GROMACS .gro file of C-alpha atoms in nm:
model
  394
    1UNK     CA    1  -5.128   7.805  -5.893
    2UNK     CA    2  -5.038   7.502  -6.083
    3UNK     CA    3  -4.899   7.208  -5.866
    4UNK     CA    4  -4.579   7.061  -5.975
    5UNK     CA    5  -4.509   6.668  -5.942
    6UNK     CA    6  -4.160   6.557  -5.856
    7UNK     CA    7  -4.006   6.270  -6.058
    8UNK     CA    8  -4.061   6.029  -5.784
    9UNK     CA    9  -4.441   6.112  -5.749
   10UNK     CA   10  -4.481   6.076  -6.124
   11UNK     CA   11  -4.316   5.740  -6.154
   12UNK     CA   12  -4.544   5.612  -5.899
   13UNK     CA   13  -4.833   5.737  -6.071
   14UNK     CA   14  -4.704   5.572  -6.401
   15UNK     CA   15  -4.637   5.257  -6.226
   16UNK     CA   16  -4.995   5.230  -6.091
   17UNK     CA   17  -5.128   5.311  -6.458
   18UNK     CA   18  -4.914   5.051  -6.598
   19UNK     CA   19  -5.025   4.793  -6.316
   20UNK     CA   20  -5.397   4.890  -6.385
   21UNK     CA   21  -5.372   4.832  -6.751
   22UNK     CA   22  -5.221   4.473  -6.707
   23UNK     CA   23  -5.473   4.420  -6.425
   24UNK     CA   24  -5.787   4.504  -6.639
   25UNK     CA   25  -5.659   4.412  -6.986
   26UNK     CA   26  -5.386   4.148  -6.948
   27UNK     CA   27  -5.209   3.962  -7.118
   28UNK     CA   28  -5.042   4.277  -7.249
   29UNK     CA   29  -4.691   4.330  -7.401
   30UNK     CA   30  -4.457   4.618  -7.301
   31UNK     CA   31  -4.513   4.774  -7.648
   32UNK     CA   32  -4.900   4.734  -7.616
   33UNK     CA   33  -4.859   4.935  -7.280
   34UNK     CA   34  -4.623   5.194  -7.447
   35UNK     CA   35  -4.872   5.267  -7.731
   36UNK     CA   36  -5.187   5.298  -7.490
   37UNK     CA   37  -5.037   5.512  -7.238
   38UNK     CA   38  -4.787   5.723  -7.457
   39UNK     CA   39  -4.524   5.636  -7.209
   40UNK     CA   40  -4.179   5.558  -7.401
   41UNK     CA   41  -4.059   5.204  -7.417
   42UNK     CA   42  -3.774   5.263  -7.185
   43UNK     CA   43  -3.997   5.391  -6.902
   44UNK     CA   44  -4.247   5.119  -6.953
   45UNK     CA   45  -3.990   4.849  -6.947
   46UNK     CA   46  -3.827   5.007  -6.636
   47UNK     CA   47  -4.173   5.013  -6.464
   48UNK     CA   48  -4.257   4.641  -6.565
   49UNK     CA   49  -3.920   4.517  -6.446
   50UNK     CA   50  -3.988   4.682  -6.114
   51UNK     CA   51  -4.332   4.503  -6.101
   52UNK     CA   52  -4.180   4.170  -6.186
   53UNK     CA   53  -3.929   4.201  -5.915
   54UNK     CA   54  -4.191   4.273  -5.681
   55UNK     CA   55  -4.381   3.960  -5.816
   56UNK     CA   56  -4.701   4.152  -5.887
   57UNK     CA   57  -4.657   4.083  -6.267
   58UNK     CA   58  -4.526   3.784  -6.446
   59UNK     CA   59  -4.412   3.721  -6.793
   60UNK     CA   60  -4.613   3.420  -6.945
   61UNK     CA   61  -4.457   3.357  -7.291
   62UNK     CA   62  -4.464   3.499  -7.642
   63UNK     CA   63  -4.748   3.663  -7.817
   64UNK     CA   64  -4.801   3.689  -8.193
   65UNK     CA   65  -4.636   3.929  -8.422
   66UNK     CA   66  -4.719   4.099  -8.751
   67UNK     CA   67  -4.364   4.111  -8.826
   68UNK     CA   68  -4.039   4.104  -8.643
   69UNK     CA   69  -3.974   3.975  -8.281
   70UNK     CA   70  -4.283   3.813  -8.093
   71UNK     CA   71  -4.361   4.024  -7.796
   72UNK     CA   72  -4.306   3.882  -7.420
   73UNK     CA   73  -4.672   3.881  -7.277
   74UNK     CA   74  -4.745   4.017  -6.910
   75UNK     CA   75  -5.020   3.941  -6.679
   76UNK     CA   76  -5.088   3.985  -6.306
   77UNK     CA   77  -4.929   3.715  -6.072
   78UNK     CA   78  -5.273   3.601  -5.921
   79UNK     CA   79  -5.091   3.435  -5.637
   80UNK     CA   80  -4.874   3.726  -5.535
   81UNK     CA   81  -5.095   3.794  -5.245
   82UNK     CA   82  -5.463   3.770  -5.139
   83UNK     CA   83  -5.762   3.991  -5.036
   84UNK     CA   84  -6.059   3.938  -4.819
   85UNK     CA   85  -6.408   4.041  -4.915
   86UNK     CA   86  -6.728   4.074  -4.706
   87UNK     CA   87  -7.063   4.126  -4.844
   88UNK     CA   88  -7.291   4.239  -4.555
   89UNK     CA   89  -7.675   4.186  -4.634
   90UNK     CA   90  -7.962   4.195  -4.437
   91UNK     CA   91  -8.022   3.817  -4.391
   92UNK     CA   92  -7.656   3.687  -4.438
   93UNK     CA   93  -7.293   3.780  -4.454
   94UNK     CA   94  -7.080   3.621  -4.719
   95UNK     CA   95  -6.695   3.645  -4.690
   96UNK     CA   96  -6.432   3.519  -4.952
   97UNK     CA   97  -6.062   3.501  -4.971
   98UNK     CA   98  -5.961   3.579  -5.320
   99UNK     CA   99  -5.639   3.603  -5.534
  100UNK     CA  100  -5.535   3.922  -5.713
  101UNK     CA  101  -5.751   3.846  -6.016
  102UNK     CA  102  -6.052   3.770  -5.817
  103UNK     CA  103  -6.034   3.397  -5.809
  104UNK     CA  104  -6.207   3.246  -5.480
  105UNK     CA  105  -5.983   3.020  -5.271
  106UNK     CA  106  -6.239   3.020  -4.959
  107UNK     CA  107  -6.595   3.121  -4.934
  108UNK     CA  108  -6.841   3.135  -4.631
  109UNK     CA  109  -7.192   3.246  -4.580
  110UNK     CA  110  -7.313   3.324  -4.235
  111UNK     CA  111  -7.693   3.362  -4.175
  112UNK     CA  112  -7.798   3.653  -3.978
  113UNK     CA  113  -8.113   3.895  -3.921
  114UNK     CA  114  -8.021   4.262  -3.914
  115UNK     CA  115  -8.379   4.359  -4.008
  116UNK     CA  116  -8.532   4.670  -3.828
  117UNK     CA  117  -8.240   4.701  -3.580
  118UNK     CA  118  -8.261   4.339  -3.454
  119UNK     CA  119  -7.869   4.346  -3.492
  120UNK     CA  120  -7.668   4.611  -3.303
  121UNK     CA  121  -7.389   4.799  -3.465
  122UNK     CA  122  -7.154   4.639  -3.199
  123UNK     CA  123  -7.269   4.282  -3.284
  124UNK     CA  124  -7.246   4.331  -3.647
  125UNK     CA  125  -6.886   4.464  -3.593
  126UNK     CA  126  -6.799   4.151  -3.394
  127UNK     CA  127  -6.932   3.932  -3.672
  128UNK     CA  128  -6.727   4.104  -3.934
  129UNK     CA  129  -6.407   4.074  -3.749
  130UNK     CA  130  -6.476   3.721  -3.674
  131UNK     CA  131  -6.519   3.632  -4.052
  132UNK     CA  132  -6.245   3.823  -4.164
  133UNK     CA  133  -6.011   3.669  -3.903
  134UNK     CA  134  -6.144   3.335  -4.020
  135UNK     CA  135  -6.082   3.420  -4.382
  136UNK     CA  136  -5.719   3.530  -4.290
  137UNK     CA  137  -5.624   3.190  -4.164
  138UNK     CA  138  -5.731   3.033  -4.480
  139UNK     CA  139  -5.474   3.235  -4.691
  140UNK     CA  140  -5.208   3.005  -4.866
  141UNK     CA  141  -4.837   3.126  -4.838
  142UNK     CA  142  -4.748   3.418  -5.061
  143UNK     CA  143  -4.503   3.679  -5.106
  144UNK     CA  144  -4.735   3.979  -5.013
  145UNK     CA  145  -4.975   3.807  -4.766
  146UNK     CA  146  -5.307   3.968  -4.711
  147UNK     CA  147  -5.306   4.314  -4.899
  148UNK     CA  148  -5.653   4.400  -4.728
  149UNK     CA  149  -6.001   4.337  -4.669
  150UNK     CA  150  -6.291   4.507  -4.844
  151UNK     CA  151  -6.651   4.549  -4.706
  152UNK     CA  152  -6.953   4.586  -4.926
  153UNK     CA  153  -7.242   4.755  -4.732
  154UNK     CA  154  -7.607   4.790  -4.823
  155UNK     CA  155  -7.671   5.172  -4.779
  156UNK     CA  156  -7.519   5.521  -4.797
  157UNK     CA  157  -7.148   5.506  -4.770
  158UNK     CA  158  -6.846   5.741  -4.779
  159UNK     CA  159  -6.575   5.512  -4.927
  160UNK     CA  160  -6.315   5.781  -4.870
  161UNK     CA  161  -6.362   5.843  -4.472
  162UNK     CA  162  -6.453   5.477  -4.420
  163UNK     CA  163  -6.797   5.552  -4.262
  164UNK     CA  164  -7.156   5.459  -4.331
  165UNK     CA  165  -7.383   5.740  -4.317
  166UNK     CA  166  -7.705   5.528  -4.317
  167UNK     CA  167  -7.780   5.166  -4.363
  168UNK     CA  168  -8.173   5.193  -4.406
  169UNK     CA  169  -8.309   4.841  -4.353
  170UNK     CA  170  -8.038   4.765  -4.087
  171UNK     CA  171  -8.109   5.096  -3.912
  172UNK     CA  172  -7.759   5.188  -3.836
  173UNK     CA  173  -7.643   5.544  -3.867
  174UNK     CA  174  -7.315   5.727  -3.870
  175UNK     CA  175  -7.090   5.426  -3.817
  176UNK     CA  176  -6.712   5.464  -3.850
  177UNK     CA  177  -6.660   5.134  -3.995
  178UNK     CA  178  -6.294   5.155  -4.053
  179UNK     CA  179  -6.228   5.308  -3.710
  180UNK     CA  180  -6.406   5.019  -3.542
  181UNK     CA  181  -6.239   4.745  -3.729
  182UNK     CA  182  -5.898   4.852  -3.846
  183UNK     CA  183  -5.748   4.809  -3.499
  184UNK     CA  184  -5.817   4.433  -3.515
  185UNK     CA  185  -5.599   4.377  -3.817
  186UNK     CA  186  -5.253   4.453  -3.955
  187UNK     CA  187  -5.368   4.505  -4.313
  188UNK     CA  188  -5.589   4.795  -4.430
  189UNK     CA  189  -5.972   4.802  -4.435
  190UNK     CA  190  -6.169   4.932  -4.720
  191UNK     CA  191  -6.563   4.991  -4.748
  192UNK     CA  192  -6.792   5.093  -5.031
  193UNK     CA  193  -7.167   5.042  -5.131
  194UNK     CA  194  -7.255   4.687  -5.218
  195UNK     CA  195  -7.397   4.829  -5.571
  196UNK     CA  196  -7.057   4.996  -5.629
  197UNK     CA  197  -6.879   4.666  -5.547
  198UNK     CA  198  -7.090   4.451  -5.791
  199UNK     CA  199  -7.066   4.724  -6.049
  200UNK     CA  200  -6.692   4.731  -6.052
  201UNK     CA  201  -6.655   4.334  -6.019
  202UNK     CA  202  -6.885   4.325  -6.340
  203UNK     CA  203  -6.679   4.603  -6.519
  204UNK     CA  204  -6.376   4.410  -6.484
  205UNK     CA  205  -6.545   4.072  -6.602
  206UNK     CA  206  -6.728   4.217  -6.894
  207UNK     CA  207  -6.502   4.537  -6.988
  208UNK     CA  208  -6.824   4.731  -7.081
  209UNK     CA  209  -6.741   5.090  -7.000
  210UNK     CA  210  -7.092   5.216  -6.933
  211UNK     CA  211  -7.303   4.992  -6.737
  212UNK     CA  212  -7.547   4.962  -6.447
  213UNK     CA  213  -7.563   4.692  -6.179
  214UNK     CA  214  -7.893   4.660  -6.010
  215UNK     CA  215  -7.854   4.464  -5.680
  216UNK     CA  216  -8.185   4.317  -5.569
  217UNK     CA  217  -8.209   4.180  -5.225
  218UNK     CA  218  -8.424   4.295  -4.935
  219UNK     CA  219  -8.373   4.642  -5.079
  220UNK     CA  220  -8.248   4.753  -5.406
  221UNK     CA  221  -7.920   4.931  -5.472
  222UNK     CA  222  -7.727   5.026  -5.792
  223UNK     CA  223  -7.381   5.082  -5.900
  224UNK     CA  224  -7.291   5.297  -6.209
  225UNK     CA  225  -6.989   5.258  -6.428
  226UNK     CA  226  -6.940   5.553  -6.677
  227UNK     CA  227  -6.637   5.541  -6.916
  228UNK     CA  228  -6.463   5.266  -6.709
  229UNK     CA  229  -6.494   5.434  -6.387
  230UNK     CA  230  -6.757   5.437  -6.094
  231UNK     CA  231  -7.008   5.722  -6.111
  232UNK     CA  232  -7.048   5.861  -5.744
  233UNK     CA  233  -7.197   6.199  -5.777
  234UNK     CA  234  -7.097   6.518  -5.582
  235UNK     CA  235  -7.135   6.355  -5.255
  236UNK     CA  236  -7.045   6.006  -5.326
  237UNK     CA  237  -7.395   5.862  -5.295
  238UNK     CA  238  -7.525   5.836  -5.658
  239UNK     CA  239  -7.704   5.529  -5.754
  240UNK     CA  240  -7.985   5.509  -5.477
  241UNK     CA  241  -8.235   5.424  -5.758
  242UNK     CA  242  -8.399   5.179  -5.498
  243UNK     CA  243  -8.531   5.511  -5.324
  244UNK     CA  244  -8.684   5.662  -5.625
  245UNK     CA  245  -9.044   5.680  -5.622
  246UNK     CA  246  -9.266   5.475  -5.863
  247UNK     CA  247  -9.595   5.519  -5.676
  248UNK     CA  248  -9.664   5.867  -5.538
  249UNK     CA  249  -9.872   5.751  -5.238
  250UNK     CA  250  -9.745   5.393  -5.227
  251UNK     CA  251  -9.594   5.172  -4.960
  252UNK     CA  252  -9.394   5.336  -4.677
  253UNK     CA  253  -9.038   5.265  -4.697
  254UNK     CA  254  -8.763   5.246  -4.437
  255UNK     CA  255  -8.600   5.548  -4.575
  256UNK     CA  256  -8.905   5.746  -4.461
  257UNK     CA  257  -9.058   5.809  -4.808
  258UNK     CA  258  -9.337   5.637  -4.994
  259UNK     CA  259  -9.367   5.434  -5.282
  260UNK     CA  260  -8.995   5.369  -5.327
  261UNK     CA  261  -8.894   5.113  -5.606
  262UNK     CA  262  -8.750   4.878  -5.366
  263UNK     CA  263  -9.082   4.828  -5.200
  264UNK     CA  264  -9.233   4.690  -5.526
  265UNK     CA  265  -8.937   4.497  -5.685
  266UNK     CA  266  -8.731   4.337  -5.394
  267UNK     CA  267  -8.744   4.036  -5.168
  268UNK     CA  268  -8.952   4.247  -4.940
  269UNK     CA  269  -9.211   4.297  -5.216
  270UNK     CA  270  -9.184   3.924  -5.311
  271UNK     CA  271  -9.276   3.833  -4.967
  272UNK     CA  272  -9.574   4.074  -4.972
  273UNK     CA  273  -9.704   3.925  -5.298
  274UNK     CA  274  -9.663   3.587  -5.175
  275UNK     CA  275  -9.858   3.661  -4.860
  276UNK     CA  276 -10.136   3.830  -5.046
  277UNK     CA  277 -10.168   3.496  -5.270
  278UNK     CA  278 -10.483   3.285  -5.158
  279UNK     CA  279 -10.284   2.974  -5.267
  280UNK     CA  280  -9.959   3.035  -5.078
  281UNK     CA  281 -10.042   2.873  -4.741
  282UNK     CA  282  -9.693   2.878  -4.599
  283UNK     CA  283  -9.611   3.136  -4.313
  284UNK     CA  284  -9.303   3.284  -4.492
  285UNK     CA  285  -9.051   3.516  -4.346
  286UNK     CA  286  -8.757   3.708  -4.483
  287UNK     CA  287  -8.447   3.474  -4.486
  288UNK     CA  288  -8.145   3.395  -4.682
  289UNK     CA  289  -8.357   3.097  -4.842
  290UNK     CA  290  -8.676   3.285  -4.924
  291UNK     CA  291  -8.594   3.323  -5.298
  292UNK     CA  292  -8.461   2.979  -5.333
  293UNK     CA  293  -8.769   2.833  -5.156
  294UNK     CA  294  -8.997   3.037  -5.363
  295UNK     CA  295  -8.826   2.929  -5.685
  296UNK     CA  296  -8.876   2.562  -5.579
  297UNK     CA  297  -9.241   2.623  -5.512
  298UNK     CA  298  -9.306   2.808  -5.840
  299UNK     CA  299  -9.231   2.488  -6.038
  300UNK     CA  300  -9.582   2.365  -5.933
  301UNK     CA  301  -9.777   2.646  -5.762
  302UNK     CA  302  -9.928   2.947  -5.962
  303UNK     CA  303  -9.926   3.190  -5.660
  304UNK     CA  304  -9.561   3.168  -5.656
  305UNK     CA  305  -9.530   3.207  -6.036
  306UNK     CA  306  -9.776   3.521  -6.020
  307UNK     CA  307  -9.548   3.671  -5.744
  308UNK     CA  308  -9.243   3.651  -5.951
  309UNK     CA  309  -9.423   3.777  -6.245
  310UNK     CA  310  -9.549   4.099  -6.059
  311UNK     CA  311  -9.221   4.154  -5.913
  312UNK     CA  312  -9.070   4.146  -6.262
  313UNK     CA  313  -9.306   4.393  -6.384
  314UNK     CA  314  -9.204   4.647  -6.120
  315UNK     CA  315  -8.854   4.561  -6.180
  316UNK     CA  316  -8.883   4.638  -6.549
  317UNK     CA  317  -9.035   4.980  -6.472
  318UNK     CA  318  -8.744   5.077  -6.243
  319UNK     CA  319  -8.472   4.954  -6.505
  320UNK     CA  320  -8.659   5.123  -6.785
  321UNK     CA  321  -8.630   5.450  -6.589
  322UNK     CA  322  -8.252   5.401  -6.538
  323UNK     CA  323  -8.210   5.305  -6.914
  324UNK     CA  324  -8.384   5.612  -7.020
  325UNK     CA  325  -8.179   5.836  -6.783
  326UNK     CA  326  -7.847   5.683  -6.838
  327UNK     CA  327  -7.849   5.503  -7.185
  328UNK     CA  328  -7.583   5.231  -7.048
  329UNK     CA  329  -7.434   4.967  -7.278
  330UNK     CA  330  -7.516   4.701  -7.031
  331UNK     CA  331  -7.760   4.643  -6.737
  332UNK     CA  332  -7.682   4.350  -6.506
  333UNK     CA  333  -7.933   4.232  -6.236
  334UNK     CA  334  -7.766   4.081  -5.925
  335UNK     CA  335  -7.818   3.984  -5.564
  336UNK     CA  336  -8.020   3.704  -5.417
  337UNK     CA  337  -8.326   3.760  -5.670
  338UNK     CA  338  -8.111   3.672  -5.954
  339UNK     CA  339  -8.134   3.298  -5.894
  340UNK     CA  340  -8.516   3.334  -5.992
  341UNK     CA  341  -8.425   3.510  -6.321
  342UNK     CA  342  -8.632   3.240  -6.545
  343UNK     CA  343  -8.940   3.335  -6.342
  344UNK     CA  344  -8.910   3.717  -6.364
  345UNK     CA  345  -8.682   3.819  -6.672
  346UNK     CA  346  -8.945   3.785  -6.922
  347UNK     CA  347  -9.154   4.027  -6.752
  348UNK     CA  348  -8.876   4.268  -6.709
  349UNK     CA  349  -8.778   4.245  -7.092
  350UNK     CA  350  -9.137   4.298  -7.180
  351UNK     CA  351  -9.160   4.628  -6.975
  352UNK     CA  352  -8.846   4.767  -7.100
  353UNK     CA  353  -8.963   4.709  -7.450
  354UNK     CA  354  -9.269   4.907  -7.395
  355UNK     CA  355  -9.126   5.182  -7.172
  356UNK     CA  356  -8.780   5.241  -7.284
  357UNK     CA  357  -8.725   5.501  -7.562
  358UNK     CA  358  -8.580   5.452  -7.902
  359UNK     CA  359  -8.243   5.254  -7.902
  360UNK     CA  360  -8.272   5.211  -7.522
  361UNK     CA  361  -8.519   4.932  -7.591
  362UNK     CA  362  -8.216   4.713  -7.701
  363UNK     CA  363  -7.996   4.782  -7.403
  364UNK     CA  364  -7.822   4.439  -7.330
  365UNK     CA  365  -7.963   4.287  -6.999
  366UNK     CA  366  -7.823   3.999  -6.810
  367UNK     CA  367  -7.792   3.839  -6.471
  368UNK     CA  368  -7.484   3.839  -6.262
  369UNK     CA  369  -7.319   3.560  -6.096
  370UNK     CA  370  -7.383   3.502  -5.733
  371UNK     CA  371  -7.056   3.641  -5.619
  372UNK     CA  372  -7.023   3.953  -5.808
  373UNK     CA  373  -7.068   4.173  -5.504
  374UNK     CA  374  -6.834   3.993  -5.278
  375UNK     CA  375  -6.567   3.951  -5.539
  376UNK     CA  376  -6.600   4.333  -5.614
  377UNK     CA  377  -6.529   4.401  -5.221
  378UNK     CA  378  -6.240   4.189  -5.234
  379UNK     CA  379  -6.114   4.381  -5.515
  380UNK     CA  380  -6.122   4.709  -5.320
  381UNK     CA  381  -5.779   4.668  -5.154
  382UNK     CA  382  -5.623   4.617  -5.494
  383UNK     CA  383  -5.796   4.921  -5.652
  384UNK     CA  384  -5.701   5.136  -5.360
  385UNK     CA  385  -5.318   5.022  -5.331
  386UNK     CA  386  -5.196   4.905  -5.653
  387UNK     CA  387  -5.404   5.099  -5.936
  388UNK     CA  388  -5.444   5.454  -6.029
  389UNK     CA  389  -5.760   5.559  -5.844
  390UNK     CA  390  -6.013   5.366  -6.072
  391UNK     CA  391  -6.260   5.392  -5.811
  392UNK     CA  392  -6.248   5.774  -5.735
  393UNK     CA  393  -6.559   6.012  -5.795
  394UNK     CA  394  -6.641   6.080  -6.153
   0.00000   0.00000   0.00000
């Protein structure tokens, strides 16, 4: 039996679609919105007037016209409220306070060591609560205050239930994240996989409707955008390319398998390549500064250069597999490894050229800015409260 939608519900759906259009594509005029959505001009004007009264949207002046009256242009009011983003990685936690368009007004990086269960679930919860609370007190006055906080996690996450099934390198399982954190705050908490957060942030930034974000840190995670929406798969865990096998009997992985891609193209792999090199005397460890220190040494030492080239070759193998499988319009490499792009990117491009098929050889490849994931996390509250489900399953 078909479900009926009452007028009030339909108006809220249309309002979110209008907000989403302005959020992603603004500045736009009312006539632009009407033409794209198919809503009549009176409905669009009424919805826009409501958004202006709520101070989520503002008029910014006149646009150009091909004839007749110049249209009034609209954009999101970035200072109407603020969102908090938290990017939980294995060696550090990054927290930002961002305005409604992703502009960062506060940022803090907190070193930590969560490898191999060294940080308990309770300790991690305390850290997140402390960092969100600290960011809350940095918020400037605004009409809507803090809309919410988004948390990016490195593992298998159910964004609908707010729980983390498994964070492989941290060794935390079945964690009710929102249940543990929400009672500490008056605003809502949202979670997602870090790859998804990065992919969504980059989609908004670049407006490429089919892209893959490859997050390379201690592990590898990916986020996939298909036709302007995150692709999650049937159970919400699509994108675990870091745990696809590239060596049938290779290095054992934290997930329990062997030869996983992240064991050959991540910070873990970089550390192993450096330790295997005869001309790298330092006793190196996984840390927030590993990549930056290795980049500095690579300026003069060949062992560091070789390690980055090897990493780039394996990174290229995995990306070529992704490109051949998905044929995206853009692949973006992010995470801590991105700061070493000049040392590994030529190898990645070389491997893709030889392993990708047909036009896949020419898929655009670039590097993300350092805050892509945490900005994406900060946009979760906006996506879940103001917009029309752009993060739902595809």
